[in-house]
Coordinates of C-alpha atoms in Angstrom, one line a residue:
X24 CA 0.0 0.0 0.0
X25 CA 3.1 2.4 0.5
X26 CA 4.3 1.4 -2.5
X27 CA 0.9 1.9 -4.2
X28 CA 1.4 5.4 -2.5
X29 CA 4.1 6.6 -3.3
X30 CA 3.8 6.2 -7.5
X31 CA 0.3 7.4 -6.6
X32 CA 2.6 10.7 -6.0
X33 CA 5.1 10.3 -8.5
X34 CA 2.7 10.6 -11.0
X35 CA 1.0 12.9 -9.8
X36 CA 3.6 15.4 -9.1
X37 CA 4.8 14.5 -12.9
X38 CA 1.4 15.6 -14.1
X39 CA 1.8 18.6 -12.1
X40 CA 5.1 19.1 -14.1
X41 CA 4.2 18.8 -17.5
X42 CA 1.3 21.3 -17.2
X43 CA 0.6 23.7 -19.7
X44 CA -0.4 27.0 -18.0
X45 CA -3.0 29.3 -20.1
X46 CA -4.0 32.9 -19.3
X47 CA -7.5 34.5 -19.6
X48 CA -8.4 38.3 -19.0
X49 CA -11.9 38.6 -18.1
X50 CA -13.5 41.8 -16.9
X51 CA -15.9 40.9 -14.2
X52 CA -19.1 42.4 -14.0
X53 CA -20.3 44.4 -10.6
X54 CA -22.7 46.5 -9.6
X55 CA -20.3 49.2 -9.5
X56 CA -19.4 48.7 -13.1
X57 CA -16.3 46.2 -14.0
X58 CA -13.3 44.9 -12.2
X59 CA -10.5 43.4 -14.6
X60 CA -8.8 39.9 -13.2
X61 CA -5.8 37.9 -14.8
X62 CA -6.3 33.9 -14.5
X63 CA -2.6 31.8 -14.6
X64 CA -4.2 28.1 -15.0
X65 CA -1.8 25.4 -14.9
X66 CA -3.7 22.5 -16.7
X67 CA -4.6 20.3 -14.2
X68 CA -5.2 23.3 -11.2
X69 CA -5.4 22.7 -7.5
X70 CA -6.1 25.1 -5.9
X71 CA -7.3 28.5 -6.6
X72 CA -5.5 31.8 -5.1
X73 CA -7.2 35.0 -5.3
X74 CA -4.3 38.3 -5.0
X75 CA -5.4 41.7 -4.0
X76 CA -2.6 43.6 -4.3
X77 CA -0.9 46.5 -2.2
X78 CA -0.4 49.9 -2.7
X79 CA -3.2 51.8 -4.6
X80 CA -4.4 48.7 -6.1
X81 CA -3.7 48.8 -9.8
X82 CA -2.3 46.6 -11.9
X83 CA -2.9 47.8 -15.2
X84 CA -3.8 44.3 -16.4
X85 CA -3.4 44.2 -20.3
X86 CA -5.0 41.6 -22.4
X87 CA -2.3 39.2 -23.0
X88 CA -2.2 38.7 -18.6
X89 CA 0.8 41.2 -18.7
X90 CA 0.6 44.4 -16.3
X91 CA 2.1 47.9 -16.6
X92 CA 1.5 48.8 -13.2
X93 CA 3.9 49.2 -10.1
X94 CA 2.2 46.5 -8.4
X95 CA 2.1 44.2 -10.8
X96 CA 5.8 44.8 -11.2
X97 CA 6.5 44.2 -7.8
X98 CA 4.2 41.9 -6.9
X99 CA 5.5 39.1 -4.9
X100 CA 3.2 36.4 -6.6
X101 CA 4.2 37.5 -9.7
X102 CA 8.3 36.9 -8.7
X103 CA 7.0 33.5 -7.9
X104 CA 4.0 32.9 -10.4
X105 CA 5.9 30.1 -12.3
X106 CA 6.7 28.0 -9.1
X107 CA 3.1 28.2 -7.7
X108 CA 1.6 27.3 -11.2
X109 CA 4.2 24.3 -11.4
X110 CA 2.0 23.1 -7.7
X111 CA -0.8 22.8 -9.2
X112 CA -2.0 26.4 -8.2
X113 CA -4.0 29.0 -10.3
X114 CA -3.4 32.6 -9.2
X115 CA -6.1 34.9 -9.8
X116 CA -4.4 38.5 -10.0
X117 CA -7.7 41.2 -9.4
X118 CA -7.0 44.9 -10.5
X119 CA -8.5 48.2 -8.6
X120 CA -12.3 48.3 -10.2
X121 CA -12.8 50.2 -13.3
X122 CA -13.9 53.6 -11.4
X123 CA -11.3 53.4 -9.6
X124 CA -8.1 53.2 -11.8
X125 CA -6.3 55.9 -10.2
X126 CA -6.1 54.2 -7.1
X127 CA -8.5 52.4 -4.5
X128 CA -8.5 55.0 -1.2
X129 CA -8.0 53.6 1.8
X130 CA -11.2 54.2 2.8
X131 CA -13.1 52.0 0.5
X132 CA -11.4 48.6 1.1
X133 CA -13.5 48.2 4.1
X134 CA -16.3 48.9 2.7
X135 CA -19.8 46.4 1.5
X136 CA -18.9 47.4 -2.2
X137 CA -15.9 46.4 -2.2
X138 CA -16.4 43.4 -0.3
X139 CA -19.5 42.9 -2.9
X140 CA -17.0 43.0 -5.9
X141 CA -14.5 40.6 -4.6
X142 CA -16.8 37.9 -4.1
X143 CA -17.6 38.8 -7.7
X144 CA -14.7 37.2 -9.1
X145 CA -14.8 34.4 -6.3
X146 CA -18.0 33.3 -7.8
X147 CA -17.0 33.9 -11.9
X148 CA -13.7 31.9 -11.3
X149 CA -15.2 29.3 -9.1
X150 CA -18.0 28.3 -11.7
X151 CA -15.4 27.4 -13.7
X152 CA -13.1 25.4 -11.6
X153 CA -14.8 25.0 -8.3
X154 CA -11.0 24.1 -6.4
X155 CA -10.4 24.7 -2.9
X156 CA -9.9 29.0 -2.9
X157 CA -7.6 31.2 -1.0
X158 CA -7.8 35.4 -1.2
X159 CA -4.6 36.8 -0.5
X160 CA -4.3 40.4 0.5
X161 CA -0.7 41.9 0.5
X162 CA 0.1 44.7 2.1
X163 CA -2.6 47.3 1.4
X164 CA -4.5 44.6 0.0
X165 CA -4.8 42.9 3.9
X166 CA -7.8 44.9 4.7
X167 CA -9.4 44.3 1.5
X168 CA -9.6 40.8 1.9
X169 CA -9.7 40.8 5.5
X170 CA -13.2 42.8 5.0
X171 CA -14.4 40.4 2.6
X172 CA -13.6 37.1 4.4
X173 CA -15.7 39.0 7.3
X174 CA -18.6 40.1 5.4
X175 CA -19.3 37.2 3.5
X176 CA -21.2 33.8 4.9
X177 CA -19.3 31.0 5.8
X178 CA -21.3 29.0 3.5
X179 CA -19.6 30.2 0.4
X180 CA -15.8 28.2 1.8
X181 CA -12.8 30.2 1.3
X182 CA -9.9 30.9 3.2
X183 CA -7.6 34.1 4.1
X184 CA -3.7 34.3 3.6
X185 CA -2.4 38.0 4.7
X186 CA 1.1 38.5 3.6
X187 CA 2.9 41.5 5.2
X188 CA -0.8 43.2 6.0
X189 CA -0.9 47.0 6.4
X190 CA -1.9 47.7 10.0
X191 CA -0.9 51.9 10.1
X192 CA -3.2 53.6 8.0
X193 CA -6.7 53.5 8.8
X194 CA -8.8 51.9 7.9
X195 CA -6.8 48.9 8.5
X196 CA -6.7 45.1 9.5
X197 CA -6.8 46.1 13.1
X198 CA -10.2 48.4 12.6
X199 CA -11.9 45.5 11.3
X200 CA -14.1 42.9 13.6
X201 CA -11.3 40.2 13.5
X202 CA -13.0 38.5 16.2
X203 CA -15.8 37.6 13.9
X204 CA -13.2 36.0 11.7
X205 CA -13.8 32.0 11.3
X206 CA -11.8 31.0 8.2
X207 CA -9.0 29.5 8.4
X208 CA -6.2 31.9 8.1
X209 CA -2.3 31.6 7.2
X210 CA -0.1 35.3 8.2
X211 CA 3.0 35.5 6.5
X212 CA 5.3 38.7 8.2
X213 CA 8.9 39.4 8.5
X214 CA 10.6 40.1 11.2
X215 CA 12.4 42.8 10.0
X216 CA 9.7 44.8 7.5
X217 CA 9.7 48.4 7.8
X218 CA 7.7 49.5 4.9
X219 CA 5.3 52.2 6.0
X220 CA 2.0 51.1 7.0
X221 CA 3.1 47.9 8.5
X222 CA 4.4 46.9 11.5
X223 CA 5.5 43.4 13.0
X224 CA 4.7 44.3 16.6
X225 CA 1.1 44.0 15.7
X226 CA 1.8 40.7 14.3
X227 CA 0.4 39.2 18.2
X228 CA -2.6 41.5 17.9
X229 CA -3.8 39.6 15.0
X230 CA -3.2 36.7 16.0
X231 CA -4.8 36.7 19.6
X232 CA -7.7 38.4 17.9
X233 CA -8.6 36.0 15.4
X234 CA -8.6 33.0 17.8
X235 CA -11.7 32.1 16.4
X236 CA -10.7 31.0 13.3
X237 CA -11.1 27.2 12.1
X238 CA -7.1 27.1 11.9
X239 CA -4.5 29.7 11.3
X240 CA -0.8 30.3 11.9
X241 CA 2.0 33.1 11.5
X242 CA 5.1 32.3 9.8
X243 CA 7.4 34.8 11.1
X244 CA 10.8 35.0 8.3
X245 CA 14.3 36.7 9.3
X246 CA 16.0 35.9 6.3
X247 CA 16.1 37.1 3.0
X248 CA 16.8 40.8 1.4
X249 CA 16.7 44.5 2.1
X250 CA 15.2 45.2 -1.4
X251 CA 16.2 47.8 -3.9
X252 CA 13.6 50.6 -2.6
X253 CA 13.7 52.6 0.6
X254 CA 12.2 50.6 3.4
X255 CA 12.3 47.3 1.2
X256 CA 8.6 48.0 -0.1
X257 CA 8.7 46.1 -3.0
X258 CA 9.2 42.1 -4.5
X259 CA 12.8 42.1 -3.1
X260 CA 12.6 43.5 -0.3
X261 CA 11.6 42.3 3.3
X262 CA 8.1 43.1 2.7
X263 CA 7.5 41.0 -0.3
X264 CA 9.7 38.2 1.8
X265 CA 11.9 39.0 -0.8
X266 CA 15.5 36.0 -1.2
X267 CA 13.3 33.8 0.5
X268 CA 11.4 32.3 -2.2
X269 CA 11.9 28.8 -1.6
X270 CA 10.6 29.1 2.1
X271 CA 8.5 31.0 0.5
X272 CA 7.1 29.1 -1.7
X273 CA 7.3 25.9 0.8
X274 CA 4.9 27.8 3.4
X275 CA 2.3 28.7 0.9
X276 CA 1.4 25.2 -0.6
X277 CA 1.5 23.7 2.2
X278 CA -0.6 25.5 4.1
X279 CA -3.2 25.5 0.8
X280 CA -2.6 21.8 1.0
X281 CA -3.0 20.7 4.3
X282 CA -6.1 22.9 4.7
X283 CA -7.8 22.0 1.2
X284 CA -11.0 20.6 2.8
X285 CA -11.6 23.5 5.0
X286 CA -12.2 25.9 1.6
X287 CA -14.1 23.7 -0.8
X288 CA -18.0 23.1 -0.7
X289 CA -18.0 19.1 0.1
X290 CA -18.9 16.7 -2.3
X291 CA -20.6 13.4 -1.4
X292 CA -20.2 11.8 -4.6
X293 CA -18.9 8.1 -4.1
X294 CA -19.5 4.6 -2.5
X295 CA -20.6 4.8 0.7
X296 CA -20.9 1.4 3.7
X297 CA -21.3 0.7 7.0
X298 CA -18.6 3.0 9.4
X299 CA -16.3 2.0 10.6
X300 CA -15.1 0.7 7.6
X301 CA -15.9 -3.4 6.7
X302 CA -17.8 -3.5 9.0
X303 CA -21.1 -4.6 7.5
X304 CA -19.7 -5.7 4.1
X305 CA -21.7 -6.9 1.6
X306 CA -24.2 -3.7 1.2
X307 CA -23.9 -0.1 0.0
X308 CA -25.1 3.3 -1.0
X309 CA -24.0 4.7 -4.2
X310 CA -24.5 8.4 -4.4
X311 CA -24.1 10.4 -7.4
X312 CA -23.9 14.3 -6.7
X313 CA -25.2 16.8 -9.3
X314 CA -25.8 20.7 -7.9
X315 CA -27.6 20.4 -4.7
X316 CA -29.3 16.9 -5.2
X317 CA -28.1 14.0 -4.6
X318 CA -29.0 10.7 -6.6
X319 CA -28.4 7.5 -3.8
X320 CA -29.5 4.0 -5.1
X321 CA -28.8 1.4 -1.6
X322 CA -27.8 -2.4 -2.7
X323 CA -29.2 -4.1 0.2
X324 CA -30.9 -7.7 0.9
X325 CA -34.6 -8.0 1.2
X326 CA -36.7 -10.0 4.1
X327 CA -36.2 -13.6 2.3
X328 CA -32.2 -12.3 1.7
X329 CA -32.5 -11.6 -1.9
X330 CA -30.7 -9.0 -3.3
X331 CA -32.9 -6.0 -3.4
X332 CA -32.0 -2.5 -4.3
X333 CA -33.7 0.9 -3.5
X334 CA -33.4 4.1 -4.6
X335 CA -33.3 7.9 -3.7
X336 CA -33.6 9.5 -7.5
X337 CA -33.6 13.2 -5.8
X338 CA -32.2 13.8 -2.3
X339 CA -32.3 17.5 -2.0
X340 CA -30.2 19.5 0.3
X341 CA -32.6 20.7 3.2
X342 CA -29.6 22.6 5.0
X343 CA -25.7 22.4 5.1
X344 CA -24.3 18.4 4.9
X345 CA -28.0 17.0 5.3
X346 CA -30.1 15.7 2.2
X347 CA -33.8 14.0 2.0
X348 CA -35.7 12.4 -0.2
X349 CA -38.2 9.5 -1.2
X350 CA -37.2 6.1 -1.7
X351 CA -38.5 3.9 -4.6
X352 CA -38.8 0.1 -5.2
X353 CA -39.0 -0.6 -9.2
X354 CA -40.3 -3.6 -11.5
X355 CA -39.2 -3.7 -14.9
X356 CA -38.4 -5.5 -18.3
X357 CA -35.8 -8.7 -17.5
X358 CA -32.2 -7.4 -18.6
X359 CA -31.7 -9.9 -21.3
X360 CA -34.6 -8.7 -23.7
X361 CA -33.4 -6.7 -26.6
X362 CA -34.1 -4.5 -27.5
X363 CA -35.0 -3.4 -24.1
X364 CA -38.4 -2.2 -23.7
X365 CA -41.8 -2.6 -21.3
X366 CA -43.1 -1.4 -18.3
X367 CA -40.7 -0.1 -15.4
X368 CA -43.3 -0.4 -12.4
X369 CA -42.7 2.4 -9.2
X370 CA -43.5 1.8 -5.7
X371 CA -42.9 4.2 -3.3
X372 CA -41.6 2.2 0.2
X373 CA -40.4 5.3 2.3
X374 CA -37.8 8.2 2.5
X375 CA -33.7 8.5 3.5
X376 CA -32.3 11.6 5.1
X377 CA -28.3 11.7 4.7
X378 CA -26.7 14.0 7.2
X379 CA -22.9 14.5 6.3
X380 CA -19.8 15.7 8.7
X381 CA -17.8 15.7 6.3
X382 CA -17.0 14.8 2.6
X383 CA -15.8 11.0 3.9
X384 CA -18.8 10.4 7.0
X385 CA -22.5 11.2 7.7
X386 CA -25.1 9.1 9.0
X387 CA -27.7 7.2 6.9
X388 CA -31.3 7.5 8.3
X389 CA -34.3 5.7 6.4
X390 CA -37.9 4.3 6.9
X391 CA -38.4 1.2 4.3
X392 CA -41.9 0.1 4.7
X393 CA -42.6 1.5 8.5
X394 CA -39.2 0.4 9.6
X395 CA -36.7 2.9 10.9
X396 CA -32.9 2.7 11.3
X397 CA -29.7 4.5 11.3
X398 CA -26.1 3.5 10.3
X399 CA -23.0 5.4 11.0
X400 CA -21.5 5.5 6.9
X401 CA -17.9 6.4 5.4
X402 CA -16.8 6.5 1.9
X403 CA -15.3 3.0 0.9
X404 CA -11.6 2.7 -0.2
X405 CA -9.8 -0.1 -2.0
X406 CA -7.5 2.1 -4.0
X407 CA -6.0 5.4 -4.8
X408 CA -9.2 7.5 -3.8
X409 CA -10.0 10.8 -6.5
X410 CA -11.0 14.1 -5.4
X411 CA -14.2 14.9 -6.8
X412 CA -15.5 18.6 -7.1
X413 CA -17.8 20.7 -9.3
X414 CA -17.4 22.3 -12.1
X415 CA -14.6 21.7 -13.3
X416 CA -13.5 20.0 -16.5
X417 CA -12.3 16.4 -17.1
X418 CA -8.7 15.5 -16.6
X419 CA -6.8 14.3 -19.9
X420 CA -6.8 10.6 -18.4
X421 CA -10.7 10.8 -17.4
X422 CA -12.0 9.5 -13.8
X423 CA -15.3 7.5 -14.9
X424 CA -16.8 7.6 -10.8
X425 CA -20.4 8.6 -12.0
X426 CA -23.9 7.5 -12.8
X427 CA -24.5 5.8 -16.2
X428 CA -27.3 4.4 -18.2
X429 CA -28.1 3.7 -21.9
X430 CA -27.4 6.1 -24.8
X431 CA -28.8 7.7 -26.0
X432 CA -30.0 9.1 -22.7
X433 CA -33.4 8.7 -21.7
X434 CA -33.6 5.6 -24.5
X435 CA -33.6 2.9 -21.3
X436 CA -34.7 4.5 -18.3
X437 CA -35.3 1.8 -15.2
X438 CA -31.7 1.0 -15.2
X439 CA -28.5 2.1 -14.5
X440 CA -25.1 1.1 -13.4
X441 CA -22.9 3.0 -10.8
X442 CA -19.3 3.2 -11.3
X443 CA -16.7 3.8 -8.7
X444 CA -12.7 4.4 -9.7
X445 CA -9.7 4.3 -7.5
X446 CA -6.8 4.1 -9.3
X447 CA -6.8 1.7 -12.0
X448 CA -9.5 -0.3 -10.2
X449 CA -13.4 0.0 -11.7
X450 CA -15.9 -0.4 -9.1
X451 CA -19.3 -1.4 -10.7
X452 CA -22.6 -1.9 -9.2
X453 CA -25.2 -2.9 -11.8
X454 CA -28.7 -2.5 -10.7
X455 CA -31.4 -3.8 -13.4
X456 CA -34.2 -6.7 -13.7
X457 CA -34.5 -10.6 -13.8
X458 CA -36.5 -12.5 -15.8
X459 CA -39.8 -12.3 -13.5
X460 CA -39.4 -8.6 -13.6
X461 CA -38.3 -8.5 -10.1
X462 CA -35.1 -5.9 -9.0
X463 CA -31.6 -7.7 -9.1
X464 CA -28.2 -6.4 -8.6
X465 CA -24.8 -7.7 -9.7
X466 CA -21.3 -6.2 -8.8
X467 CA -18.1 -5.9 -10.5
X468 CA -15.5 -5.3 -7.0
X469 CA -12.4 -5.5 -9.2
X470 CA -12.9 -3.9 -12.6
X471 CA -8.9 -4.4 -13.6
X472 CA -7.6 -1.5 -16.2
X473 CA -6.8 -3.6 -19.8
X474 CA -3.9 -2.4 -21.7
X475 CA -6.5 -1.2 -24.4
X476 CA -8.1 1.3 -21.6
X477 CA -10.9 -0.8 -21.1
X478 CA -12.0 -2.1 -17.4
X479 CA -13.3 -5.7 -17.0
X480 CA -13.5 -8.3 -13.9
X481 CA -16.2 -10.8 -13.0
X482 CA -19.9 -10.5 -12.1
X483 CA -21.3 -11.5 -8.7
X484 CA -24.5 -12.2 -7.8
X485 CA -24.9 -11.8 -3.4
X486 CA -27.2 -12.9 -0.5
X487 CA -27.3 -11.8 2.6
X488 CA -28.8 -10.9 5.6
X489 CA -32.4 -8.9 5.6
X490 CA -31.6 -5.0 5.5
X491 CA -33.8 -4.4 8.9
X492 CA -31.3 -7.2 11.2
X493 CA -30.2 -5.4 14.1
X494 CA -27.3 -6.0 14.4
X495 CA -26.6 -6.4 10.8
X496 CA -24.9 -9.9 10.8
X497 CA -25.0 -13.1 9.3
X498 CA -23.8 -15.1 6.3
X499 CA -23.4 -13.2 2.8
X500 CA -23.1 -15.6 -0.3
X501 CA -21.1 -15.0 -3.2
X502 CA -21.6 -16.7 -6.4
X503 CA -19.8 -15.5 -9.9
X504 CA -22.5 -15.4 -12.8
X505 CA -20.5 -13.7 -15.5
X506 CA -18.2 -10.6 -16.3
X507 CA -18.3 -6.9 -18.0
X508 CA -16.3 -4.9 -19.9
X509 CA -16.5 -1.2 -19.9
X510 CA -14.8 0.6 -22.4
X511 CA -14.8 4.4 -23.2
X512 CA -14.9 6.5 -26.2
X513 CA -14.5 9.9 -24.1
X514 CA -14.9 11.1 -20.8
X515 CA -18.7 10.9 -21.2
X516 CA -19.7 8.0 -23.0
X517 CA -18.9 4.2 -23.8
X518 CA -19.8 0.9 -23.8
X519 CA -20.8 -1.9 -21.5
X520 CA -20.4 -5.3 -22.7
X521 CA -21.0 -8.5 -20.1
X522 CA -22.3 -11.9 -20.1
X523 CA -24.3 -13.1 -17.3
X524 CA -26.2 -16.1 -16.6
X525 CA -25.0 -17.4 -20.0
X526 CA -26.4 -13.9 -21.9
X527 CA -23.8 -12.3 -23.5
X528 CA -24.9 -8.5 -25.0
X529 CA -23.7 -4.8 -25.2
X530 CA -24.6 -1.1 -24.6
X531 CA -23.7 1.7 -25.4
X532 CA -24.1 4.7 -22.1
X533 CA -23.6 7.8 -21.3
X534 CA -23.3 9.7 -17.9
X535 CA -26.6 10.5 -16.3
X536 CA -27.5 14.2 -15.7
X537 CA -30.1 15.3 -13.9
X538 CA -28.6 18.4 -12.1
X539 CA -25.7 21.0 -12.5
X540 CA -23.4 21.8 -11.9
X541 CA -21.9 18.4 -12.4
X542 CA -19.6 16.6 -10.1
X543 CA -16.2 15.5 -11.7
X544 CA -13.9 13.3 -10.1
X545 CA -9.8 13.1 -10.9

């Protein structure tokens, strides 16, 4: 497994390497007119970091992602804008708003407008890659994001990085309600700056007074440069931690690493069992997250300890981490006719409510015809496990963790088949219809990558003990009834080719979407 790790990393830090970075000027819309952002995008991105720049603001930002402006020149992330992008991290340089292009007074980064316009970008730049965010306020720029990461709801997840803040002209960090402050916070100061408007002694204030924040630390630096400007305010100099690039550099990504899950709206998408972990195996929940529903279908055992599956076709959020919705029980045409067609018969047996404490564990609550339990669940791992966010495009080698029925969509609804990958390890759960009409489903646990691309592995039919045993425990059977292939001419559709019970046939499928955004996993 360490082994399995460690190339796990390897490749993934070669990825990282061979990424081409692109750059896109976009002027974002706001209610006070425009405000003109530069995005560095490696090709497979991270992590996003948002920079609000010292001084009066502007960058100048020109249309090719260059800037003629002072701070742009002597912008710290802009000395180190090739290492960050070589992590994996896409830097998000924002310029003073269009009214405002002969500098943004003092006055106005604390204000709702401004606070109003940086979220404004937050929100353009996390439609399109919805990545664990970061808003960085340099020097002048501290209050700036200080006010926004203040102002705006917890529920949109983002978190603060202040890099030599400005704390001596008012309004500053210090005037702001700091003790309000929950996000998790990273302060990078020097030791020695002395560039007017900051001061290192208040570096203790800050601290103590954002206690409340879900996790923050100061980084205090001593080495590095002087700087070639009076006072070292600029890139080189001790307030742009200027010759200290690689510590630099270090301090950054990791923090943006360690604390990815604090600044990313969770994502449920996965297979789910009993916690802690094996537990209860031989039943699960896959859920399939599109937007704010989620799509569940449980593979469970009925009362005689048939396989029976049930399913949650929209689980809507009711409030942060906790989703409900109706459970069905379907009839339908026996998998083997072709083409496929008849009557796909609904029952309605009860309702599931997921509550979540995190993107790995929650708690599954249902009623199945009058009975009630609760299970303690956790995401199931047998391999390298994917992170899976919205929003954002496919990778170039394509995670296929999704919902999938026949193509072209719509032609075959009543089935499905759930796929889970980890690594290069296909997970398939095949829900569909025997030859009485009745729900069955089959599983593919070990879905081996083919040197053509292709996944296939064997087909299992299971038993097991009812769903309502309390405990859950007893014998499950196993018996092999055929195998499956899936194979894939994109990131969105394929094929799925198995025999089982002596039937051998094909499909073509596509991803099921019922929601956006959509969840991608990589």
């Amino acid at each position: 497994m360490l082994k399995r790790a460690a190339a796990a990393l390897v490749l993934a830090a070669a990825a990282v390497a061979q990424a081409a970075p692109t750059t896109t000027v976009t002027d974002v819309a706001t209610a006070r007119g425009t405000i003109r952002i530069a995005h560095y995008r490696p090709d497979i991105p991270l992590a996003n970091l948002y920079v609000m720049s010292g001084g009066d603001g502007v960058l100048r930002l020109q249309a090719d992602g260059s800037g003629t402006g002072e701070n742009f020149t002597f912008s710290p992330i802009i000395r180190i804008r090739q290492a960050l992008l070589d992590a994996g991290i896409a830097i998000v340089m924002i310029d003073a708003p269009s009214d405002m292009q002969g500098g943004i007074p003092f006055p106005h980064r604390t204000t709702a407008a401004h606070s109003a316009e940086l979220l404004s970008v937050l929100q353009v730049v996390q439609q399109r890659d919805n990545l664990p965010a970061w808003m960085m306020g340099f020097s002048a720029g501290g209050p700036s994001v200080g006010n926004v990461a203040i102002a705006t709801p917890r529920a949109t997840p983002f978190g603060m990085i202040l890099l030599s803040p400005n704390t001596g002209v008012t309004p500053d960090l210090l005037d702001l309600n700091l003790e309000a402050l929950q996000r998790p916070t990273l302060l990078l100061t020097h030791s020695q700056d002395s560039c007017d408007g900051t001061s290192p002694a208040n570096v203790p204030t800050i601290m103590a007074r954002i206690s409340g924040a879900e996790a923050r630390r100061n980084v205090v630096f001593t080495g590095g440069s002087f700087g070639t400007r009076g006072g070292g305010c600029d890139s080189t100099g001790y307030h742009g931690l200027g010759g200290s690039d690689a510590q630099f550099i270090a301090e950054l990504t990791g923090w943006m690493r360690t604390n990815a899950s604090l600044v990313q709206a969770a994502n449920y998408q996965g297979l789910w069992w009993r916690s802690p972990a094996g537990q209860e195996s031989g039943w699960g929940l896959n859920l399939t997250h599109q937007g704010e529903i989620l799509f569940g279908t449980w593979f469970t055992y009925d009362l005689d300890g048939s396989g029976m599956w049930l399913v949650m076709p929209s689980g809507a959020r009711v409030s942060p981490g906790v989703y409900s919705g109706d459970l069905y029980r379907t009839t339908g045409p026996a998998f083997s006719l072709s083409p496929w067609s008849g009557t796909v018969g609904v029952t309605s047996v009860g309702s599931a409510t997921l509550t979540f404490t995190d993107s790995n564990n929650g708690t599954f609550a249902y009623v199945v015809n009058g009975i009630s339990q609760s299970k303690p669940i956790t995401k199931q791992v047998f391999d390298v496990v994917p992170s899976c966010v919205v929003g954002v495009p496919h990778a170039s080698a394509p995670n296929y963790s999704a919902l999938w029925w026949a193509s072209p969509a719509g032609a075959e609804s009543g089935w499905g088949v759930n796929l889970a990958q980890q690594g290069d390890i296909l997970f398939a759960t095949w829900f569909t219809y025997a030859a009485g009409g009745r729900g069955q489903w089959l599983v593919m646990p070990s879905g081996q990558r083919q040197q053509n691309g292709s996944y296939a592995g064997a087909l299992y039919r299971t038993t097991g003990p009812p769903f309502n045993r309390e405990p859950w425990a007893g014998t499950v059977g196993v018996a092999e009834v055929g195998s499956g292939t899936f194979s894939f001419s994109s990131a969105e559709a394929g094929a799925f080719a198995y025999t089982l019970d002596g039937v051998s046939q094909s499909k073509a499928i596509v991803r099921q979407v019922y929601s956006t955004p959509q969840t991608v996993c990589r």
